PDB file of C-alpha atoms in Angstrom:
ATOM      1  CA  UNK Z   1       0.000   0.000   0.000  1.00 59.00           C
ATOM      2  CA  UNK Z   2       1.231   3.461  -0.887  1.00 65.00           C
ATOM      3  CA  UNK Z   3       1.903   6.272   1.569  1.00 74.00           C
ATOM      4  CA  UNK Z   4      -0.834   8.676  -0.280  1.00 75.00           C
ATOM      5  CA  UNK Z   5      -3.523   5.697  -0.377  1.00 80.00           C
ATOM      6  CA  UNK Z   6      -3.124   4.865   3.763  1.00 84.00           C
ATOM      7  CA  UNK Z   7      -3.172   8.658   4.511  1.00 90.00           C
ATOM      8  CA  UNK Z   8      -6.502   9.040   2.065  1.00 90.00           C
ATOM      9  CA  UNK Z   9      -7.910   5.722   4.190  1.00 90.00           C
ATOM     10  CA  UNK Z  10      -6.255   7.480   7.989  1.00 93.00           C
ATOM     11  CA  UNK Z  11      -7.842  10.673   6.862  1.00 94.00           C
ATOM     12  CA  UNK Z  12     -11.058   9.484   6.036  1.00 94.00           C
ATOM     13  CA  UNK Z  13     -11.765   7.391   9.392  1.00 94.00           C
ATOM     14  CA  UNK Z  14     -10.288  10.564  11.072  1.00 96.00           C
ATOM     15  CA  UNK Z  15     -13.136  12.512   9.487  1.00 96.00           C
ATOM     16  CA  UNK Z  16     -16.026   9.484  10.195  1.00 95.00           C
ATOM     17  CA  UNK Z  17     -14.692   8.735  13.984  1.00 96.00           C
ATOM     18  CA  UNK Z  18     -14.505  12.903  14.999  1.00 97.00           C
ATOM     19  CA  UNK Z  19     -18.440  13.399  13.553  1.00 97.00           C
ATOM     20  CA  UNK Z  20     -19.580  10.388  15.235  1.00 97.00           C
ATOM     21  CA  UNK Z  21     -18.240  11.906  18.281  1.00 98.00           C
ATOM     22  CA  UNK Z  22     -19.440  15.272  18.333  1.00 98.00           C
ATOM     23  CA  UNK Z  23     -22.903  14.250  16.765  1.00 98.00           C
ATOM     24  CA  UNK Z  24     -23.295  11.398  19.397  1.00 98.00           C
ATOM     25  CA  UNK Z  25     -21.636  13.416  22.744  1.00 98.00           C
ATOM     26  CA  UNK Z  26     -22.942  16.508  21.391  1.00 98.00           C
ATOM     27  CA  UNK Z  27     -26.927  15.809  20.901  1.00 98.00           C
ATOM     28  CA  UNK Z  28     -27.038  13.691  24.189  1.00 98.00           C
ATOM     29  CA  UNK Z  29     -24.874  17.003  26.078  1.00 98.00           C
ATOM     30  CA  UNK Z  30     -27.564  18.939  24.221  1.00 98.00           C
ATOM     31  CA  UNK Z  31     -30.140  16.958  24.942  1.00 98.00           C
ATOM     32  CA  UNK Z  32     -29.715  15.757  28.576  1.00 97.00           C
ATOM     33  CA  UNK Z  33     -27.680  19.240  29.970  1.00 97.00           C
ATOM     34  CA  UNK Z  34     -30.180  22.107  28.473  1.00 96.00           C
ATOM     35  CA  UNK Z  35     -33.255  21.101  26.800  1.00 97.00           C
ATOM     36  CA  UNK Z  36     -34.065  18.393  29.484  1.00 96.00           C
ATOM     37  CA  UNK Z  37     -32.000  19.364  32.425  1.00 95.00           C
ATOM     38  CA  UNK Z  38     -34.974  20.038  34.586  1.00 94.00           C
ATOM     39  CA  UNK Z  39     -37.335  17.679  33.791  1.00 93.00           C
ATOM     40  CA  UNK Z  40     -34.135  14.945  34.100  1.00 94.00           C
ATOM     41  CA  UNK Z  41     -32.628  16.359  37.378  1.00 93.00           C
ATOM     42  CA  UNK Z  42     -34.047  13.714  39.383  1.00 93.00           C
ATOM     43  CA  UNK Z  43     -32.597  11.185  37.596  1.00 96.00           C
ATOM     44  CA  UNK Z  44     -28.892  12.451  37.708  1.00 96.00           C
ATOM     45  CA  UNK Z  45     -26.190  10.575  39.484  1.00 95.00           C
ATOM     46  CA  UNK Z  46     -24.555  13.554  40.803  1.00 94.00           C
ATOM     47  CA  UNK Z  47     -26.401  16.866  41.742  1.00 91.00           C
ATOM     48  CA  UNK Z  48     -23.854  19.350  40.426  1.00 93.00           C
ATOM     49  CA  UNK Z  49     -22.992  19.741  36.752  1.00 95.00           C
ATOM     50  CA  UNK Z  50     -19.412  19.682  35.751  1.00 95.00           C
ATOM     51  CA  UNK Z  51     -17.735  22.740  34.799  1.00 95.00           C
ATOM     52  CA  UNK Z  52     -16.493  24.349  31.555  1.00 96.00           C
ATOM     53  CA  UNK Z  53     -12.923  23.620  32.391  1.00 96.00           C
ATOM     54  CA  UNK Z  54     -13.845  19.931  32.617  1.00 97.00           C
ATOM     55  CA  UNK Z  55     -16.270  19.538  29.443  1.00 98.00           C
ATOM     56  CA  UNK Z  56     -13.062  21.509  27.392  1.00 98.00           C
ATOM     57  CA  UNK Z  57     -10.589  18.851  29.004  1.00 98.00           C
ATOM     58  CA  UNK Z  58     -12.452  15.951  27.722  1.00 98.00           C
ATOM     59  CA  UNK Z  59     -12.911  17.200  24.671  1.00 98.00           C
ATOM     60  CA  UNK Z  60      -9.151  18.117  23.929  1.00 98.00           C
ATOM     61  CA  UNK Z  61      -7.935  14.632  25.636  1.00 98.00           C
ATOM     62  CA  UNK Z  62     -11.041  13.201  23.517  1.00 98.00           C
ATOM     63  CA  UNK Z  63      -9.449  14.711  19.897  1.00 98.00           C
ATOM     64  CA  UNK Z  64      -6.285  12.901  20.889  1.00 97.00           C
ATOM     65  CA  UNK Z  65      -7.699   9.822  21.407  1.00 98.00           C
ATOM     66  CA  UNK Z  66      -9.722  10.041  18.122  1.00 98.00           C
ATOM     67  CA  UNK Z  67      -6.084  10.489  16.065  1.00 97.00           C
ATOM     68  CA  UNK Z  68      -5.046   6.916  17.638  1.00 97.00           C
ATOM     69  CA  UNK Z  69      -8.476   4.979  17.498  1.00 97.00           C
ATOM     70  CA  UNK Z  70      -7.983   6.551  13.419  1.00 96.00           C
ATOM     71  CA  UNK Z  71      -3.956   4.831  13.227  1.00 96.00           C
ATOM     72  CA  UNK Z  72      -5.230   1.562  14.740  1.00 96.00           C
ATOM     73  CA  UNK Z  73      -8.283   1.531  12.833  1.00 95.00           C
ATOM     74  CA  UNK Z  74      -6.329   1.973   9.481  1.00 94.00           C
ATOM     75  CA  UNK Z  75      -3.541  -0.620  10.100  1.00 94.00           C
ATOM     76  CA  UNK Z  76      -5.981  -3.322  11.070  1.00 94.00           C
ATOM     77  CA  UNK Z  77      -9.007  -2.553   8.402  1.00 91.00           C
ATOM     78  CA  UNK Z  78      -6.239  -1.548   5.272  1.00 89.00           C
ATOM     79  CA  UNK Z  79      -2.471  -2.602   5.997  1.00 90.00           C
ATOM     80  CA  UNK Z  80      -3.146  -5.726   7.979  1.00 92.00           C
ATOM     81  CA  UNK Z  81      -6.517  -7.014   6.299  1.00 91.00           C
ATOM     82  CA  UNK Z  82      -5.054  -9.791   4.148  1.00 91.00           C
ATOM     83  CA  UNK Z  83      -4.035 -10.789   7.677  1.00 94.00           C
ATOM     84  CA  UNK Z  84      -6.962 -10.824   9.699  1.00 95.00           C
ATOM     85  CA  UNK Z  85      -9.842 -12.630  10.162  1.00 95.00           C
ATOM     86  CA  UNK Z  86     -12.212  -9.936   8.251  1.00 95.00           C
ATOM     87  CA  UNK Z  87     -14.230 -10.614   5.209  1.00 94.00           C
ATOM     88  CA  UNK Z  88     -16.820  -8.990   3.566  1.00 91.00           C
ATOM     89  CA  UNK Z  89     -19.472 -11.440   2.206  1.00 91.00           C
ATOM     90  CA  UNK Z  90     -22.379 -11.140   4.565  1.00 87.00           C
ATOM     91  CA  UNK Z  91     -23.390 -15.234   4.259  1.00 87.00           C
ATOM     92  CA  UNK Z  92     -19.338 -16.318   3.905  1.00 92.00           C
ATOM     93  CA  UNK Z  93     -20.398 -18.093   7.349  1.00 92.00           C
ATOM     94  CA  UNK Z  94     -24.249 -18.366   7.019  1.00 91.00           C
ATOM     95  CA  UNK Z  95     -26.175 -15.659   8.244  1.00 92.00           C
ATOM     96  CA  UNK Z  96     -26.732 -17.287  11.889  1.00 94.00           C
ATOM     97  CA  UNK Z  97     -23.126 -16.748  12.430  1.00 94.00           C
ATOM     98  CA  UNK Z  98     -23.109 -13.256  10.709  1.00 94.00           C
ATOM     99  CA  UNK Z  99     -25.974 -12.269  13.319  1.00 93.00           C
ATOM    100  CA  UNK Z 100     -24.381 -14.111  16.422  1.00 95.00           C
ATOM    101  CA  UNK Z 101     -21.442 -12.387  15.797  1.00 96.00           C
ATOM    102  CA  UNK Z 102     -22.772  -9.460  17.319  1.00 96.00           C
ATOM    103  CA  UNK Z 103     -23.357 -10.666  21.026  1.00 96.00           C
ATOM    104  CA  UNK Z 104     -20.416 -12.378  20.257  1.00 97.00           C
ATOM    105  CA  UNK Z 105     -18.071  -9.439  19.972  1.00 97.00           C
ATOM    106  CA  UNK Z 106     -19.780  -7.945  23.094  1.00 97.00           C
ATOM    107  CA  UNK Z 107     -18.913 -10.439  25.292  1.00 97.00           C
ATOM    108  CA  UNK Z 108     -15.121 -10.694  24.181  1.00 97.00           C
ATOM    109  CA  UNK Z 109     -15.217  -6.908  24.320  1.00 98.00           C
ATOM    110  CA  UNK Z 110     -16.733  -6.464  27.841  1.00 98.00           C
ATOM    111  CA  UNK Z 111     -14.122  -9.089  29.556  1.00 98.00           C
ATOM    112  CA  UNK Z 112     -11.432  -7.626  27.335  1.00 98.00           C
ATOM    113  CA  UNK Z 113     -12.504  -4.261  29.168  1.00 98.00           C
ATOM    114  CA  UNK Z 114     -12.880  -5.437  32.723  1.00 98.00           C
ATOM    115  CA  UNK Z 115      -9.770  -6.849  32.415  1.00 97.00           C
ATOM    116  CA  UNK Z 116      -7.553  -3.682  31.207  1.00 97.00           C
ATOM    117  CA  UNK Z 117      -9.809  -2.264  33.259  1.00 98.00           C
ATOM    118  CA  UNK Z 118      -8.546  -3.496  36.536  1.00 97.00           C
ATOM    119  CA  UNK Z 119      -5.212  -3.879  35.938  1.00 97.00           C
ATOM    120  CA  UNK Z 120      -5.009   0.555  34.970  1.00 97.00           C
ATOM    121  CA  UNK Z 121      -6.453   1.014  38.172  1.00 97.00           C
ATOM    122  CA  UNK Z 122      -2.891  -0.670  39.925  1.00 95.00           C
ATOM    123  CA  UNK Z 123      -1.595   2.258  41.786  1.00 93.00           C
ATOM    124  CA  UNK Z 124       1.223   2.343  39.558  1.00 90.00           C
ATOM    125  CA  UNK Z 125      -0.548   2.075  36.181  1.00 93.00           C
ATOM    126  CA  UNK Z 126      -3.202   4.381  37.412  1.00 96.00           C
ATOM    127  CA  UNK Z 127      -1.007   7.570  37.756  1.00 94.00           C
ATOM    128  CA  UNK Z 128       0.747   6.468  34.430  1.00 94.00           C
ATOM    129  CA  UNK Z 129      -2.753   5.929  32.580  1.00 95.00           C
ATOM    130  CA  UNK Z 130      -5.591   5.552  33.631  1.00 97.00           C
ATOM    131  CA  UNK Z 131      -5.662   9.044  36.201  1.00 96.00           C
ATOM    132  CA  UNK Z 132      -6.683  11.374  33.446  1.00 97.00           C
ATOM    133  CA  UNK Z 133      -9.958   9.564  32.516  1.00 98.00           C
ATOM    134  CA  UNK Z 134     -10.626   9.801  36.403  1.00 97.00           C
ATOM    135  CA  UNK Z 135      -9.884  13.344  36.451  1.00 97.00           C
ATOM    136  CA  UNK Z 136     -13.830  13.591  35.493  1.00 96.00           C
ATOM    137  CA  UNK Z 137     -15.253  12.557  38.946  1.00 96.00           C
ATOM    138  CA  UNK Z 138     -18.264  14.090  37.626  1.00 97.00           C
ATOM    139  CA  UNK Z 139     -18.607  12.660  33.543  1.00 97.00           C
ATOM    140  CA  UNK Z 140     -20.563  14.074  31.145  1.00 98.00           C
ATOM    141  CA  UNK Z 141     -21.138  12.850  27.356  1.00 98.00           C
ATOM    142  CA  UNK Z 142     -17.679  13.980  26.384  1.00 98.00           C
ATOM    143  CA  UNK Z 143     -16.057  12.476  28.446  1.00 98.00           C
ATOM    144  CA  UNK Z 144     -16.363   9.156  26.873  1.00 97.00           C
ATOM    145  CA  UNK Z 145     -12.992   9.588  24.681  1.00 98.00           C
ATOM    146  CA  UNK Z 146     -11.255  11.000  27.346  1.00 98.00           C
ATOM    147  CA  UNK Z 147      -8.151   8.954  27.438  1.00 98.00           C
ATOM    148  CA  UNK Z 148      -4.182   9.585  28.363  1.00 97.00           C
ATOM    149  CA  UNK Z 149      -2.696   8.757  24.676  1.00 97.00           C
ATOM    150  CA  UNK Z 150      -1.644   5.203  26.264  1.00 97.00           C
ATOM    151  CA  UNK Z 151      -5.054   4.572  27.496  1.00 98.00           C
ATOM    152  CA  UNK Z 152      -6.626   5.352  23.693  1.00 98.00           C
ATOM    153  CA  UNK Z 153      -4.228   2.755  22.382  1.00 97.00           C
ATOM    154  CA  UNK Z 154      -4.939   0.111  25.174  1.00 97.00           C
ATOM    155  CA  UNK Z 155      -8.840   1.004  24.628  1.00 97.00           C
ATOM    156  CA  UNK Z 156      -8.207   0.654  20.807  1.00 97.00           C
ATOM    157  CA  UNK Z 157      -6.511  -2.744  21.073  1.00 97.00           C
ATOM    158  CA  UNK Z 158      -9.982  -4.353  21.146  1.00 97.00           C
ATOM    159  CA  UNK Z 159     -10.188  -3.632  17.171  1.00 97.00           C
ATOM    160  CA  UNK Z 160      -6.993  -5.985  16.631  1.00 97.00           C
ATOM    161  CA  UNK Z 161      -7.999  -8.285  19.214  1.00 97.00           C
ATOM    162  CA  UNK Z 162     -11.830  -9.155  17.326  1.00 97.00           C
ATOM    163  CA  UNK Z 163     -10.004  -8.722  13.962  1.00 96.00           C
ATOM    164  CA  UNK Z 164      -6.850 -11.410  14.583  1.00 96.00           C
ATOM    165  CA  UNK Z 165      -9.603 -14.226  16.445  1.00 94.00           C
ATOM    166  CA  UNK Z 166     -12.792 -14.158  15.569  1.00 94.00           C
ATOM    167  CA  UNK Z 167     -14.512 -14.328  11.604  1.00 96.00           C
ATOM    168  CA  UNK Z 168     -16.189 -11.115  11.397  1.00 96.00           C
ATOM    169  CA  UNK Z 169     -17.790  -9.277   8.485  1.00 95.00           C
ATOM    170  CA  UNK Z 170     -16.184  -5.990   8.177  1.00 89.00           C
ATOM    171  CA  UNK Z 171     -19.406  -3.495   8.175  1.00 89.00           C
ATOM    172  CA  UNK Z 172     -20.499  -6.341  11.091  1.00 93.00           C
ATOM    173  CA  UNK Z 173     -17.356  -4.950  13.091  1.00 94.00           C
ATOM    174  CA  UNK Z 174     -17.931  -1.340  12.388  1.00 92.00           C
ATOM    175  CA  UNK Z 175     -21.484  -1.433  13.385  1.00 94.00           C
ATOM    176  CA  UNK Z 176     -20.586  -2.646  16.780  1.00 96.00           C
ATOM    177  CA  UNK Z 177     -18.252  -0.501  17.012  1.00 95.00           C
ATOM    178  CA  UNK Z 178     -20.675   2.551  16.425  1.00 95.00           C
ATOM    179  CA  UNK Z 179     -22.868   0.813  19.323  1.00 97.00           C
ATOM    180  CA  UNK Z 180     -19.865   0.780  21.800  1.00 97.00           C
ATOM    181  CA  UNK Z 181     -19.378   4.593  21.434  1.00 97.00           C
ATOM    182  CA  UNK Z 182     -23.531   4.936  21.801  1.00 97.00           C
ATOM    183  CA  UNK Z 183     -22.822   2.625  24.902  1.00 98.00           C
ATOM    184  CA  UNK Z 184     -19.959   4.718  26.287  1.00 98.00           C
ATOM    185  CA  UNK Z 185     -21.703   7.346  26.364  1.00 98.00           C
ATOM    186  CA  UNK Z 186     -24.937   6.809  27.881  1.00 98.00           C
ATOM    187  CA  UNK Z 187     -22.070   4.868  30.792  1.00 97.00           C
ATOM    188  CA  UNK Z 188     -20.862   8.690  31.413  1.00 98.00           C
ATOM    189  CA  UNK Z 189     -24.045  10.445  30.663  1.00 97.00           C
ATOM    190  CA  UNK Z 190     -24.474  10.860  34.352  1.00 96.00           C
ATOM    191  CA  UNK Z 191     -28.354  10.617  33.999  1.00 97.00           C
ATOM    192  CA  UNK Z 192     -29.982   7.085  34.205  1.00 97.00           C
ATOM    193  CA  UNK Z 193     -31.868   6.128  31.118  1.00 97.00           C
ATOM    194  CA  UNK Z 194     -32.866   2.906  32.529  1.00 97.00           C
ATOM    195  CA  UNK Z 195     -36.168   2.461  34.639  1.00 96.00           C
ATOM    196  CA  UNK Z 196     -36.999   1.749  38.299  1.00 94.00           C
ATOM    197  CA  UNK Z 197     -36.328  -1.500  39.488  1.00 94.00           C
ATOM    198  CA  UNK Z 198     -34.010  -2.484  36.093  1.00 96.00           C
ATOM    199  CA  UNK Z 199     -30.879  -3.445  38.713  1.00 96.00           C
ATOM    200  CA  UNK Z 200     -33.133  -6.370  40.028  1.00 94.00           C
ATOM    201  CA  UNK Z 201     -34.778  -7.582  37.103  1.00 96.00           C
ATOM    202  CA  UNK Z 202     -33.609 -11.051  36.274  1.00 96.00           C
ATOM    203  CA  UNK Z 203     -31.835  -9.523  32.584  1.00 97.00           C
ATOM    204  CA  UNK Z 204     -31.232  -6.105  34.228  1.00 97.00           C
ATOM    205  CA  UNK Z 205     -29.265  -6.948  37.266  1.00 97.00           C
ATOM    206  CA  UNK Z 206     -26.547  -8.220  34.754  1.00 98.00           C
ATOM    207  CA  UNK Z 207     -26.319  -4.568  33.110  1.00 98.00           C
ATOM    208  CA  UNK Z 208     -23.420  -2.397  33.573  1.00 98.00           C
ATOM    209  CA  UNK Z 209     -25.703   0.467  34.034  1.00 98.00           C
ATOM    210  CA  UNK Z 210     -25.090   4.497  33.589  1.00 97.00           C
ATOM    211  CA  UNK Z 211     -25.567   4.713  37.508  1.00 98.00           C
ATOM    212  CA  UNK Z 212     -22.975   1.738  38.114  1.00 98.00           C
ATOM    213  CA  UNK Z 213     -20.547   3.743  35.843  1.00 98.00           C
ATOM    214  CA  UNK Z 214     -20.841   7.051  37.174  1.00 98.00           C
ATOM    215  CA  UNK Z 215     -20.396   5.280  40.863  1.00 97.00           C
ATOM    216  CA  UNK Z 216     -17.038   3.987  39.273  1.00 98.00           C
ATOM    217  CA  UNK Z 217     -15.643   7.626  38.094  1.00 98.00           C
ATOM    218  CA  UNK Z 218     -16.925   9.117  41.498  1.00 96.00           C
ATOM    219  CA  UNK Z 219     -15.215   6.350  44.237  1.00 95.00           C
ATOM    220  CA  UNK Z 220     -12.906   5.289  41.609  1.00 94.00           C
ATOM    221  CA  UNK Z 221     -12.974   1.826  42.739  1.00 94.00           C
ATOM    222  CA  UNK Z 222     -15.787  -1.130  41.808  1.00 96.00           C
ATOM    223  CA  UNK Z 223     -18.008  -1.453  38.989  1.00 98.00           C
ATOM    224  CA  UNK Z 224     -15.216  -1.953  36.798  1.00 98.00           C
ATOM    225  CA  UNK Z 225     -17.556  -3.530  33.560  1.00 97.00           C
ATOM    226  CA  UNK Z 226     -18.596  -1.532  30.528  1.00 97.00           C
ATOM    227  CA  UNK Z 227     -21.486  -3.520  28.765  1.00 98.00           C
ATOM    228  CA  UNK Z 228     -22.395  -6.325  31.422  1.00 98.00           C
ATOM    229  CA  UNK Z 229     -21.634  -6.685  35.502  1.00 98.00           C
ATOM    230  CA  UNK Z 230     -20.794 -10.516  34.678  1.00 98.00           C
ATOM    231  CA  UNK Z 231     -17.305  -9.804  36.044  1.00 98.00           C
ATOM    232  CA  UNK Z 232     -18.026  -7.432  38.427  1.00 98.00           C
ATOM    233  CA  UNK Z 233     -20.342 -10.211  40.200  1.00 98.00           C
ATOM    234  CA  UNK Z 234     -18.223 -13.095  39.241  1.00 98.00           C
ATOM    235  CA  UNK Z 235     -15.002 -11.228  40.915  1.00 97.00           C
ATOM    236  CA  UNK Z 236     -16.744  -9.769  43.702  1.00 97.00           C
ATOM    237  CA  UNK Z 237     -16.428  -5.884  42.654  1.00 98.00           C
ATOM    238  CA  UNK Z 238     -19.461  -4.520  42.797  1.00 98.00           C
ATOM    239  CA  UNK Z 239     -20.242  -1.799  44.872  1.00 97.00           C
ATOM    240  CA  UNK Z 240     -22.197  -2.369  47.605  1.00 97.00           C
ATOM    241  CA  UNK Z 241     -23.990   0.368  47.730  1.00 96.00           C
ATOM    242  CA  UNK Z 242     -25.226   0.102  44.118  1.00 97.00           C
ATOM    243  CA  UNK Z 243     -28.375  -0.905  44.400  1.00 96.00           C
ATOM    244  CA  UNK Z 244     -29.342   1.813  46.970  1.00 96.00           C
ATOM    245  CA  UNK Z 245     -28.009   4.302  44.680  1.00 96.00           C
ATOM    246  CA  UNK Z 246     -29.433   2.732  41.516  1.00 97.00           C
ATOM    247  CA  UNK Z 247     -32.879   3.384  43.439  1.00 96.00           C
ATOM    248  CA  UNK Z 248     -32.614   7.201  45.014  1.00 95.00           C
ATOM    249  CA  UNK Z 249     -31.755   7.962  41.595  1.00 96.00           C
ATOM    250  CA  UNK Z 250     -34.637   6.264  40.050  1.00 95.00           C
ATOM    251  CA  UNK Z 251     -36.681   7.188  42.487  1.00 89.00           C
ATOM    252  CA  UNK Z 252     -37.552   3.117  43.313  1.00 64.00           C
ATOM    253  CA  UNK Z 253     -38.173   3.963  46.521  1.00 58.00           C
TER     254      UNK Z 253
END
């Protein structure tokens, strides 16, 4: 591959990956912090909103974090293809596989998270890494990108990870990927979606919900899952107090 044609593809998933972020963060921060931020008040995590300085952090660290997810993106979709396990034909693997790859991905991708997840917040790792995502106590919709430049490539590596194991079709992969940023940030929305009673509903209480998440950025330690609480049950770190908080916010009770 030529220099010009990887810098045309870099460029171009550049382009896709910063509009996805400021039409996604930007109509839910529009949405959720002005036209509905009294009718939603009740149902924040945290009373007070953050401040400017914070929202213009996120976004900076968040613009730096796009240029790497865009490098990563373009060596594993375009100069590492022929390598990969990507293909394009939608019924290559019959179409029960093409539609199974989905939850598939999801589960790979949420231990994959709770994993790295953990292991950043090591004392050590977590003043190297992981401290300037947590610098957001308080998260808002733009702070979903928010990543030290090592963080954005550790965050990225899931692309390589589905890509080198697991037979996926490539708009498959890019689709999910599109629902993991909708995911992220609805996690630091810091107003639950979700409705009363959802933690201890037979499907819900497996949720990694917006409430667990924002409990996560505000003690900085527990609820360590991004899609599911699978591993935060199985491992034994989920807050305590989540379900109480789950319900004052909800106003179950």
């Amino acid at each position: 591959m030529q220099w010009g044609e990887f810098s045309y593809r870099w460029f171009r998933i550049t382009e896709l990956t910063t509009t996805r972020y400021f039409v996604i963060a930007g109509l839910a921060f529009f949405v959720f912090y002005f036209l509905l931020k009294k009718s939603m008040a009740k149902r924040r995590m945290q009373a007070k909103f953050p401040k400017f300085r914070d929202y213009s952090r996120d976004i900076s660290y968040s613009l730096l974090t796009i240029l790497i997810f865009a490098t990563i993106a373009t060596l594993v979709f375009i100069v590492f293809q022929p390598f990969t396990n990507l293909y394009w034909e939608k019924d290559k693997y019959g179409m029960i596989y093409y539609y199974l790859c989905f939850p598939l991905m999801l589960l790979i991708h949420d231990a994959y998270f709770y994993g790295m997840h953990r292991l950043m917040h090591h004392p050590k790792l977590f003043r190297l890494v992981h401290k300037v995502h947590h610098k957001s106590t308080n998260p808002s919709p733009w702070t979903a990108y928010a990543f030290h430049p090592l963080e954005a490539v550790i965050e990225a590596g899931i692309i390589p990870v589905i890509a080198f194991t697991l037979p996926v079709q490539q708009s498959s992969l890019g689709l999910f990927l599109l629902f993991q940023f909708f995911y992220n940030v609805y996690g630091h929305l810091g107003v639950e979606l979700f409705p009363k009673n959802f933690q201890r509903h037979w499907f819900g209480r497996w949720v990694s919900t917006g409430t667990a998440h924002n409990q996560h950025h505000e003690h900085f330690h527990g609820n360590y899952g991004l899609y599911t609480l699978i591993w935060d049950r199985l491992f034994g770190t989920l807050r305590k107090d989540y379900d109480a908080k789950y319900e004052r916010v909800t106003g179950s009770k």
